[in-house]
């Protein structure tokens, strides 16, 4: 009990045990007798005190073996007539709470044309109502703490909220299982899910025999088409992300057509669920990447043509995925099941207070996310929720993979169950995430971090060692640090090991190879600092080499949108809330860098056509892939394969200021050469050869 005007609190702390706290400012906290009032039966029964204890603020009274019917409402009354509502909130602290209240039935709005049933899991609530339009309907408590009501009539496109009471007053909240919402998450909207039926064209997607066949391209719905360098019909929306016919100022392909032409296999889309800090009615006023979730179950409204219309965001999001599928592109959804924007006002906390968020041993909020809260994925109904929403996004919207933000906050069991569930539907499904060891209140052996890769053999991890070794430091304090391709020759030998990828994870296909993503400075901006003494063209050569090495490395290549045409964010790193003039993709850079884009397209095609770049196991790589160096400057990367046009492909990389003469390659065909001579390896250049069968 805090130092306040509250004189009495009553909590059910076990199914048959009550705790009452009396303030010492009220009769010294002493009451000789207590009574339990059943408000449903209108009875008042004295109950004996089993034990007491006290602190500086209050006296605590405990009552055992008390029969409580959770469908009834009660008050505790002291000897002087003071009463307090008996709250059920602290039941969520019980070790066996999940065993007592876990529910596996349907939840949310169950729509039929003639009626809609609403079901919400709120086992610690005293009372729940659903407000549809201007009318509130009482919900009945059923098994496992589920409240339910059926409302007659066609509620299609009707707004609704839940009103949940845990103490004296009701709190209005959203439905964790809703399908749609109006603008800015004010209310949910009932929709007929059967109307969300645009074909998903799954038959257009090539079956992946190996995860290493994936080539991932990360983009933001908003950034992709917001620039005035292209004339998107609806900039920054689901619809314009897949808008055909967009061109650069000089008439080159831009936007969707550019993406299709590039040749990647997967598009990773930054958060597209409903997030908090962009006003959906005025979307250009504020900016956010979207790592501030408010509704995991509903698409983001600022990306919709009409955020007030319940169907708009749902249909347009599915249309985006459908159109990408038509072109053979798989979609990876960026999911943030580690924290909420504001835990206190979240539907989680207002529905079952204290249950959905992790606490440390002292009962304090865990903050491993650095966002003020961590979801407690080990709780059974939290785990169920994560799985349910992942299943919804896979089946209703057609996503083909998940990228888990701050995956180290989520427990291993939950992650493995999500993958198993998804792969039973689509055995080409991929799943990976940020496997950092986050300081959440959970033992390390339970965390979904990369050190536990042996416990998550089907899940990939962003390989930060690869990034740091080949490019150099990415954080603001490390931008001057050089990796191998930035000219740090000390990294030559370990750079080769990174390209082989045999010393980091249990399987090679667990390595998501990346040198740039939405976080931190772009490679172009980083090289402007680490290699600022070099001319622009030299820095571009370094970045092109780095990009080529990335595509040809063993593992799964990951490209950040614009990395291939030297995208800049004006030297800024964490641009999560910086406006469009910084984050929007500048498509005029495509006009300026056509030759280098074509080189990357060539390398993507080379990877696709040759299995030697797509080995999955360490045994395969050790048998068929080799690297060696010359004078700790030049890196030679060689892959052998049993099928395909070439029996062997050899790449030479020289990020040094020294030239080099290549020998013994007379029988090899030149695949890529940035110099007239086939044997002269100029400073800061590369060559690729293939030995035909």
mmCIF file of N, CA and C in Angstrom, residues 553-652:
data_model
loop_
_atom_site.group_PDB
_atom_site.id
_atom_site.type_symbol
_atom_site.label_atom_id
_atom_site.label_comp_id
_atom_site.label_asym_id
_atom_site.label_seq_id
_atom_site.Cartn_x
_atom_site.Cartn_y
_atom_site.Cartn_z
ATOM 1 N N UNK A 553 29.069 -15.048 -50.244
ATOM 2 C CA UNK A 553 29.450 -15.749 -49.012
ATOM 3 C C UNK A 553 28.509 -16.917 -48.718
ATOM 4 N N UNK A 554 29.011 -17.884 -47.969
ATOM 5 C CA UNK A 554 28.166 -18.968 -47.479
ATOM 6 C C UNK A 554 27.251 -18.423 -46.379
ATOM 7 N N UNK A 555 26.008 -18.854 -46.386
ATOM 8 C CA UNK A 555 25.014 -18.321 -45.464
ATOM 9 C C UNK A 555 23.883 -17.683 -46.251
ATOM 10 N N UNK A 556 23.136 -16.802 -45.614
ATOM 11 C CA UNK A 556 21.997 -16.129 -46.247
ATOM 12 C C UNK A 556 22.304 -14.648 -46.374
ATOM 13 N N UNK A 557 22.399 -14.116 -47.601
ATOM 14 C CA UNK A 557 22.715 -12.690 -47.776
ATOM 15 C C UNK A 557 21.512 -11.797 -47.490
ATOM 16 N N UNK A 558 21.806 -10.666 -46.872
ATOM 17 C CA UNK A 558 20.785 -9.697 -46.471
ATOM 18 C C UNK A 558 21.239 -8.324 -46.945
ATOM 19 N N UNK A 559 20.388 -7.650 -47.724
ATOM 20 C CA UNK A 559 20.713 -6.342 -48.295
ATOM 21 C C UNK A 559 19.729 -5.312 -47.764
ATOM 22 N N UNK A 560 20.232 -4.175 -47.345
ATOM 23 C CA UNK A 560 19.368 -3.064 -46.943
ATOM 24 C C UNK A 560 19.023 -2.246 -48.177
ATOM 25 N N UNK A 561 17.773 -1.848 -48.316
ATOM 26 C CA UNK A 561 17.326 -1.097 -49.488
ATOM 27 C C UNK A 561 18.226 0.112 -49.743
ATOM 28 N N UNK A 562 18.793 0.166 -50.940
ATOM 29 C CA UNK A 562 19.653 1.279 -51.324
ATOM 30 C C UNK A 562 21.122 1.043 -51.074
ATOM 31 N N UNK A 563 21.444 -0.016 -50.380
ATOM 32 C CA UNK A 563 22.847 -0.357 -50.121
ATOM 33 C C UNK A 563 23.611 -0.509 -51.430
ATOM 34 N N UNK A 564 22.904 -1.011 -52.462
ATOM 35 C CA UNK A 564 23.551 -1.282 -53.744
ATOM 36 C C UNK A 564 23.743 -0.026 -54.581
ATOM 37 N N UNK A 565 23.050 1.075 -54.230
ATOM 38 C CA UNK A 565 23.283 2.324 -54.972
ATOM 39 C C UNK A 565 23.702 3.465 -54.040
ATOM 40 N N UNK A 566 24.345 3.073 -52.923
ATOM 41 C CA UNK A 566 25.047 4.020 -52.046
ATOM 42 C C UNK A 566 24.085 4.991 -51.356
ATOM 43 N N UNK A 567 23.060 4.422 -50.785
ATOM 44 C CA UNK A 567 22.081 5.219 -50.032
ATOM 45 C C UNK A 567 22.746 5.911 -48.837
ATOM 46 N N UNK A 568 22.337 7.140 -48.606
ATOM 47 C CA UNK A 568 22.855 7.924 -47.484
ATOM 48 C C UNK A 568 21.700 8.411 -46.621
ATOM 49 N N UNK A 569 21.976 8.543 -45.327
ATOM 50 C CA UNK A 569 21.034 9.189 -44.402
ATOM 51 C C UNK A 569 21.702 10.405 -43.765
ATOM 52 N N UNK A 570 22.455 11.099 -44.590
ATOM 53 C CA UNK A 570 23.151 12.321 -44.153
ATOM 54 C C UNK A 570 24.039 12.078 -42.942
ATOM 55 N N UNK A 571 24.616 10.880 -42.873
ATOM 56 C CA UNK A 571 25.550 10.576 -41.796
ATOM 57 C C UNK A 571 24.904 10.206 -40.481
ATOM 58 N N UNK A 572 23.578 10.163 -40.426
ATOM 59 C CA UNK A 572 22.885 9.840 -39.178
ATOM 60 C C UNK A 572 22.751 8.328 -39.015
ATOM 61 N N UNK A 573 22.710 7.879 -37.774
ATOM 62 C CA UNK A 573 22.594 6.460 -37.498
ATOM 63 C C UNK A 573 21.180 6.048 -37.152
ATOM 64 N N UNK A 574 20.741 6.389 -35.970
ATOM 65 C CA UNK A 574 19.442 5.943 -35.474
ATOM 66 C C UNK A 574 18.345 6.897 -35.933
ATOM 67 N N UNK A 575 17.856 6.698 -37.147
ATOM 68 C CA UNK A 575 16.900 7.636 -37.754
ATOM 69 C C UNK A 575 15.454 7.177 -37.565
ATOM 70 N N UNK A 576 15.178 6.495 -36.466
ATOM 71 C CA UNK A 576 13.862 5.883 -36.264
ATOM 72 C C UNK A 576 12.725 6.897 -36.245
ATOM 73 N N UNK A 577 13.010 8.143 -35.834
ATOM 74 C CA UNK A 577 11.945 9.158 -35.800
ATOM 75 C C UNK A 577 12.330 10.417 -36.560
ATOM 76 N N UNK A 578 13.324 10.299 -37.432
ATOM 77 C CA UNK A 578 13.710 11.418 -38.289
ATOM 78 C C UNK A 578 12.770 11.459 -39.492
ATOM 79 N N UNK A 579 12.491 12.627 -39.997
ATOM 80 C CA UNK A 579 11.453 12.754 -41.022
ATOM 81 C C UNK A 579 11.894 12.219 -42.385
ATOM 82 N N UNK A 580 10.987 12.342 -43.354
ATOM 83 C CA UNK A 580 11.173 11.706 -44.656
ATOM 84 C C UNK A 580 12.366 12.243 -45.432
ATOM 85 N N UNK A 581 12.758 13.473 -45.226
ATOM 86 C CA UNK A 581 13.865 14.012 -46.014
ATOM 87 C C UNK A 581 15.162 13.261 -45.729
ATOM 88 N N UNK A 582 15.227 12.540 -44.609
ATOM 89 C CA UNK A 582 16.394 11.718 -44.291
ATOM 90 C C UNK A 582 16.152 10.266 -44.690
ATOM 91 N N UNK A 583 14.993 9.738 -44.389
ATOM 92 C CA UNK A 583 14.740 8.298 -44.525
ATOM 93 C C UNK A 583 14.230 7.862 -45.895
ATOM 94 N N UNK A 584 13.569 8.730 -46.626
ATOM 95 C CA UNK A 584 13.006 8.328 -47.919
ATOM 96 C C UNK A 584 14.112 7.904 -48.880
ATOM 97 N N UNK A 585 13.854 6.842 -49.628
ATOM 98 C CA UNK A 585 14.832 6.345 -50.600
ATOM 99 C C UNK A 585 14.963 7.346 -51.740
ATOM 100 N N UNK A 586 16.178 7.780 -52.000
ATOM 101 C CA UNK A 586 16.462 8.729 -53.078
ATOM 102 C C UNK A 586 16.709 7.944 -54.364
ATOM 103 N N UNK A 587 15.680 7.848 -55.199
ATOM 104 C CA UNK A 587 15.771 7.003 -56.392
ATOM 105 C C UNK A 587 16.638 7.606 -57.489
ATOM 106 N N UNK A 588 17.001 8.870 -57.384
ATOM 107 C CA UNK A 588 17.916 9.441 -58.378
ATOM 108 C C UNK A 588 19.291 8.786 -58.293
ATOM 109 N N UNK A 589 19.606 8.165 -57.148
ATOM 110 C CA UNK A 589 20.882 7.457 -57.019
ATOM 111 C C UNK A 589 20.951 6.255 -57.955
ATOM 112 N N UNK A 590 19.794 5.729 -58.334
ATOM 113 C CA UNK A 590 19.779 4.633 -59.303
ATOM 114 C C UNK A 590 20.333 5.112 -60.639
ATOM 115 N N UNK A 591 19.979 6.333 -61.031
ATOM 116 C CA UNK A 591 20.489 6.894 -62.282
ATOM 117 C C UNK A 591 22.005 7.063 -62.239
ATOM 118 N N UNK A 592 22.523 7.417 -61.084
ATOM 119 C CA UNK A 592 23.952 7.710 -60.949
ATOM 120 C C UNK A 592 24.810 6.458 -60.831
ATOM 121 N N UNK A 593 24.194 5.311 -60.539
ATOM 122 C CA UNK A 593 24.991 4.120 -60.213
ATOM 123 C C UNK A 593 24.512 2.874 -60.953
ATOM 124 N N UNK A 594 24.096 3.061 -62.202
ATOM 125 C CA UNK A 594 23.555 1.954 -62.974
ATOM 126 C C UNK A 594 24.546 0.803 -63.135
ATOM 127 N N UNK A 595 25.791 1.110 -63.397
ATOM 128 C CA UNK A 595 26.783 0.062 -63.649
ATOM 129 C C UNK A 595 26.976 -0.821 -62.416
ATOM 130 N N UNK A 596 27.048 -0.207 -61.249
ATOM 131 C CA UNK A 596 27.263 -0.987 -60.027
ATOM 132 C C UNK A 596 26.021 -1.791 -59.656
ATOM 133 N N UNK A 597 24.845 -1.247 -59.952
ATOM 134 C CA UNK A 597 23.613 -2.010 -59.725
ATOM 135 C C UNK A 597 23.595 -3.241 -60.620
ATOM 136 N N UNK A 598 24.004 -3.064 -61.873
ATOM 137 C CA UNK A 598 24.052 -4.198 -62.797
ATOM 138 C C UNK A 598 25.032 -5.258 -62.313
ATOM 139 N N UNK A 599 26.145 -4.827 -61.727
ATOM 140 C CA UNK A 599 27.105 -5.781 -61.180
ATOM 141 C C UNK A 599 26.466 -6.604 -60.071
ATOM 142 N N UNK A 600 25.733 -5.946 -59.182
ATOM 143 C CA UNK A 600 25.096 -6.682 -58.091
ATOM 144 C C UNK A 600 24.045 -7.642 -58.636
ATOM 145 N N UNK A 601 23.282 -7.208 -59.631
ATOM 146 C CA UNK A 601 22.294 -8.097 -60.243
ATOM 147 C C UNK A 601 22.980 -9.328 -60.838
ATOM 148 N N UNK A 602 24.140 -9.100 -61.457
ATOM 149 C CA UNK A 602 24.899 -10.210 -62.031
ATOM 150 C C UNK A 602 25.322 -11.193 -60.941
ATOM 151 N N UNK A 603 25.752 -10.659 -59.799
ATOM 152 C CA UNK A 603 26.196 -11.525 -58.703
ATOM 153 C C UNK A 603 25.021 -12.289 -58.087
ATOM 154 N N UNK A 604 23.879 -11.630 -57.987
ATOM 155 C CA UNK A 604 22.681 -12.310 -57.478
ATOM 156 C C UNK A 604 22.319 -13.476 -58.390
ATOM 157 N N UNK A 605 22.382 -13.244 -59.693
ATOM 158 C CA UNK A 605 22.082 -14.306 -60.644
ATOM 159 C C UNK A 605 23.113 -15.423 -60.558
ATOM 160 N N UNK A 606 24.383 -15.046 -60.379
ATOM 161 C CA UNK A 606 25.450 -16.042 -60.240
ATOM 162 C C UNK A 606 25.185 -16.935 -59.028
ATOM 163 N N UNK A 607 24.790 -16.321 -57.933
ATOM 164 C CA UNK A 607 24.487 -17.109 -56.730
ATOM 165 C C UNK A 607 23.303 -18.039 -56.979
ATOM 166 N N UNK A 608 22.262 -17.515 -57.606
ATOM 167 C CA UNK A 608 21.077 -18.328 -57.851
ATOM 168 C C UNK A 608 21.389 -19.554 -58.711
ATOM 169 N N UNK A 609 22.279 -19.388 -59.673
ATOM 170 C CA UNK A 609 22.544 -20.445 -60.651
ATOM 171 C C UNK A 609 23.567 -21.464 -60.182
ATOM 172 N N UNK A 610 24.219 -21.206 -59.046
ATOM 173 C CA UNK A 610 25.317 -22.075 -58.622
ATOM 174 C C UNK A 610 25.160 -22.494 -57.161
ATOM 175 N N UNK A 611 24.961 -23.801 -56.970
ATOM 176 C CA UNK A 611 24.763 -24.336 -55.631
ATOM 177 C C UNK A 611 25.970 -24.201 -54.733
ATOM 178 N N UNK A 612 27.139 -23.938 -55.314
ATOM 179 C CA UNK A 612 28.351 -23.802 -54.517
ATOM 180 C C UNK A 612 28.325 -22.632 -53.553
ATOM 181 N N UNK A 613 27.420 -21.696 -53.762
ATOM 182 C CA UNK A 613 27.292 -20.556 -52.841
ATOM 183 C C UNK A 613 26.211 -20.793 -51.781
ATOM 184 N N UNK A 614 25.581 -21.970 -51.826
ATOM 185 C CA UNK A 614 24.391 -22.175 -50.994
ATOM 186 C C UNK A 614 24.477 -23.427 -50.126
ATOM 187 N N UNK A 615 25.679 -23.790 -49.717
ATOM 188 C CA UNK A 615 25.802 -24.943 -48.826
ATOM 189 C C UNK A 615 25.172 -24.631 -47.474
ATOM 190 N N UNK A 616 24.644 -25.675 -46.836
ATOM 191 C CA UNK A 616 23.939 -25.493 -45.560
ATOM 192 C C UNK A 616 24.750 -25.951 -44.357
ATOM 193 N N UNK A 617 25.549 -26.989 -44.552
ATOM 194 C CA UNK A 617 26.233 -27.588 -43.412
ATOM 195 C C UNK A 617 27.711 -27.218 -43.392
ATOM 196 N N UNK A 618 28.277 -27.261 -42.212
ATOM 197 C CA UNK A 618 29.706 -26.988 -42.046
ATOM 198 C C UNK A 618 30.522 -28.042 -42.785
ATOM 199 N N UNK A 619 30.045 -29.291 -42.788
ATOM 200 C CA UNK A 619 30.764 -30.360 -43.478
ATOM 201 C C UNK A 619 30.868 -30.072 -44.975
ATOM 202 N N UNK A 620 29.764 -29.617 -45.575
ATOM 203 C CA UNK A 620 29.779 -29.294 -47.008
ATOM 204 C C UNK A 620 30.765 -28.169 -47.301
ATOM 205 N N UNK A 621 30.726 -27.126 -46.488
ATOM 206 C CA UNK A 621 31.607 -25.979 -46.721
ATOM 207 C C UNK A 621 33.063 -26.391 -46.581
ATOM 208 N N UNK A 622 33.382 -27.169 -45.569
ATOM 209 C CA UNK A 622 34.773 -27.592 -45.382
ATOM 210 C C UNK A 622 35.259 -28.446 -46.543
ATOM 211 N N UNK A 623 34.345 -29.170 -47.174
ATOM 212 C CA UNK A 623 34.728 -30.032 -48.288
ATOM 213 C C UNK A 623 34.848 -29.267 -49.600
ATOM 214 N N UNK A 624 33.978 -28.279 -49.818
ATOM 215 C CA UNK A 624 33.887 -27.664 -51.137
ATOM 216 C C UNK A 624 34.321 -26.198 -51.208
ATOM 217 N N UNK A 625 34.573 -25.571 -50.093
ATOM 218 C CA UNK A 625 34.895 -24.141 -50.092
ATOM 219 C C UNK A 625 36.240 -23.920 -49.417
ATOM 220 N N UNK A 626 37.046 -23.058 -50.024
ATOM 221 C CA UNK A 626 38.348 -22.746 -49.427
ATOM 222 C C UNK A 626 38.648 -21.261 -49.589
ATOM 223 N N UNK A 627 39.432 -20.745 -48.671
ATOM 224 C CA UNK A 627 39.921 -19.370 -48.771
ATOM 225 C C UNK A 627 41.402 -19.366 -48.437
ATOM 226 N N UNK A 628 42.106 -18.480 -49.066
ATOM 227 C CA UNK A 628 43.499 -18.241 -48.682
ATOM 228 C C UNK A 628 43.853 -16.807 -49.038
ATOM 229 N N UNK A 629 44.981 -16.343 -48.543
ATOM 230 C CA UNK A 629 45.344 -14.942 -48.733
ATOM 231 C C UNK A 629 46.764 -14.843 -49.270
ATOM 232 N N UNK A 630 47.047 -13.708 -49.845
ATOM 233 C CA UNK A 630 48.382 -13.410 -50.346
ATOM 234 C C UNK A 630 48.870 -12.148 -49.654
ATOM 235 N N UNK A 631 49.945 -12.300 -48.892
ATOM 236 C CA UNK A 631 50.553 -11.168 -48.172
ATOM 237 C C UNK A 631 49.554 -10.468 -47.249
ATOM 238 N N UNK A 632 48.568 -11.206 -46.760
ATOM 239 C CA UNK A 632 47.558 -10.626 -45.870
ATOM 240 C C UNK A 632 46.883 -9.396 -46.491
ATOM 241 N N UNK A 633 46.800 -9.397 -47.811
ATOM 242 C CA UNK A 633 46.133 -8.291 -48.506
ATOM 243 C C UNK A 633 45.025 -8.806 -49.419
ATOM 244 N N UNK A 634 45.390 -9.743 -50.284
ATOM 245 C CA UNK A 634 44.459 -10.255 -51.285
ATOM 246 C C UNK A 634 43.787 -11.511 -50.745
ATOM 247 N N UNK A 635 42.475 -11.560 -50.881
ATOM 248 C CA UNK A 635 41.696 -12.710 -50.421
ATOM 249 C C UNK A 635 41.226 -13.502 -51.634
ATOM 250 N N UNK A 636 41.510 -14.801 -51.612
ATOM 251 C CA UNK A 636 41.052 -15.714 -52.660
ATOM 252 C C UNK A 636 39.963 -16.606 -52.072
ATOM 253 N N UNK A 637 38.815 -16.593 -52.730
ATOM 254 C CA UNK A 637 37.646 -17.343 -52.249
ATOM 255 C C UNK A 637 37.237 -18.305 -53.352
ATOM 256 N N UNK A 638 37.235 -19.596 -53.047
ATOM 257 C CA UNK A 638 37.003 -20.615 -54.067
ATOM 258 C C UNK A 638 35.889 -21.557 -53.635
ATOM 259 N N UNK A 639 34.912 -21.765 -54.522
ATOM 260 C CA UNK A 639 33.857 -22.746 -54.258
ATOM 261 C C UNK A 639 33.858 -23.796 -55.361
ATOM 262 N N UNK A 640 33.668 -25.045 -54.969
ATOM 263 C CA UNK A 640 33.542 -26.147 -55.913
ATOM 264 C C UNK A 640 32.132 -26.707 -55.813
ATOM 265 N N UNK A 641 31.671 -27.277 -56.930
ATOM 266 C CA UNK A 641 30.309 -27.816 -56.947
ATOM 267 C C UNK A 641 30.226 -28.969 -57.928
ATOM 268 N N UNK A 642 29.268 -29.855 -57.684
ATOM 269 C CA UNK A 642 29.123 -31.053 -58.509
ATOM 270 C C UNK A 642 28.141 -30.867 -59.659
ATOM 271 N N UNK A 643 27.365 -29.778 -59.630
ATOM 272 C CA UNK A 643 26.400 -29.507 -60.686
ATOM 273 C C UNK A 643 26.555 -28.080 -61.163
ATOM 274 N N UNK A 644 26.003 -27.795 -62.348
ATOM 275 C CA UNK A 644 26.025 -26.438 -62.850
ATOM 276 C C UNK A 644 27.048 -26.226 -63.953
ATOM 277 N N UNK A 645 27.039 -25.035 -64.507
ATOM 278 C CA UNK A 645 27.919 -24.677 -65.622
ATOM 279 C C UNK A 645 29.385 -24.771 -65.235
ATOM 280 N N UNK A 646 29.701 -24.369 -64.005
ATOM 281 C CA UNK A 646 31.089 -24.342 -63.545
ATOM 282 C C UNK A 646 31.316 -25.427 -62.497
ATOM 283 N N UNK A 647 32.483 -26.034 -62.563
ATOM 284 C CA UNK A 647 32.865 -26.960 -61.499
ATOM 285 C C UNK A 647 33.575 -26.236 -60.363
ATOM 286 N N UNK A 648 34.064 -25.017 -60.678
ATOM 287 C CA UNK A 648 34.767 -24.237 -59.658
ATOM 288 C C UNK A 648 34.634 -22.752 -59.989
ATOM 289 N N UNK A 649 34.391 -21.952 -58.972
ATOM 290 C CA UNK A 649 34.327 -20.496 -59.133
ATOM 291 C C UNK A 649 35.291 -19.876 -58.135
ATOM 292 N N UNK A 650 36.123 -18.948 -58.629
ATOM 293 C CA UNK A 650 37.155 -18.337 -57.789
ATOM 294 C C UNK A 650 37.011 -16.820 -57.848
ATOM 295 N N UNK A 651 36.985 -16.197 -56.684
ATOM 296 C CA UNK A 651 36.927 -14.733 -56.601
ATOM 297 C C UNK A 651 38.184 -14.216 -55.919
ATOM 298 N N UNK A 652 38.740 -13.150 -56.470
ATOM 299 C CA UNK A 652 39.883 -12.451 -55.861
ATOM 300 C C UNK A 652 39.420 -11.061 -55.430
#
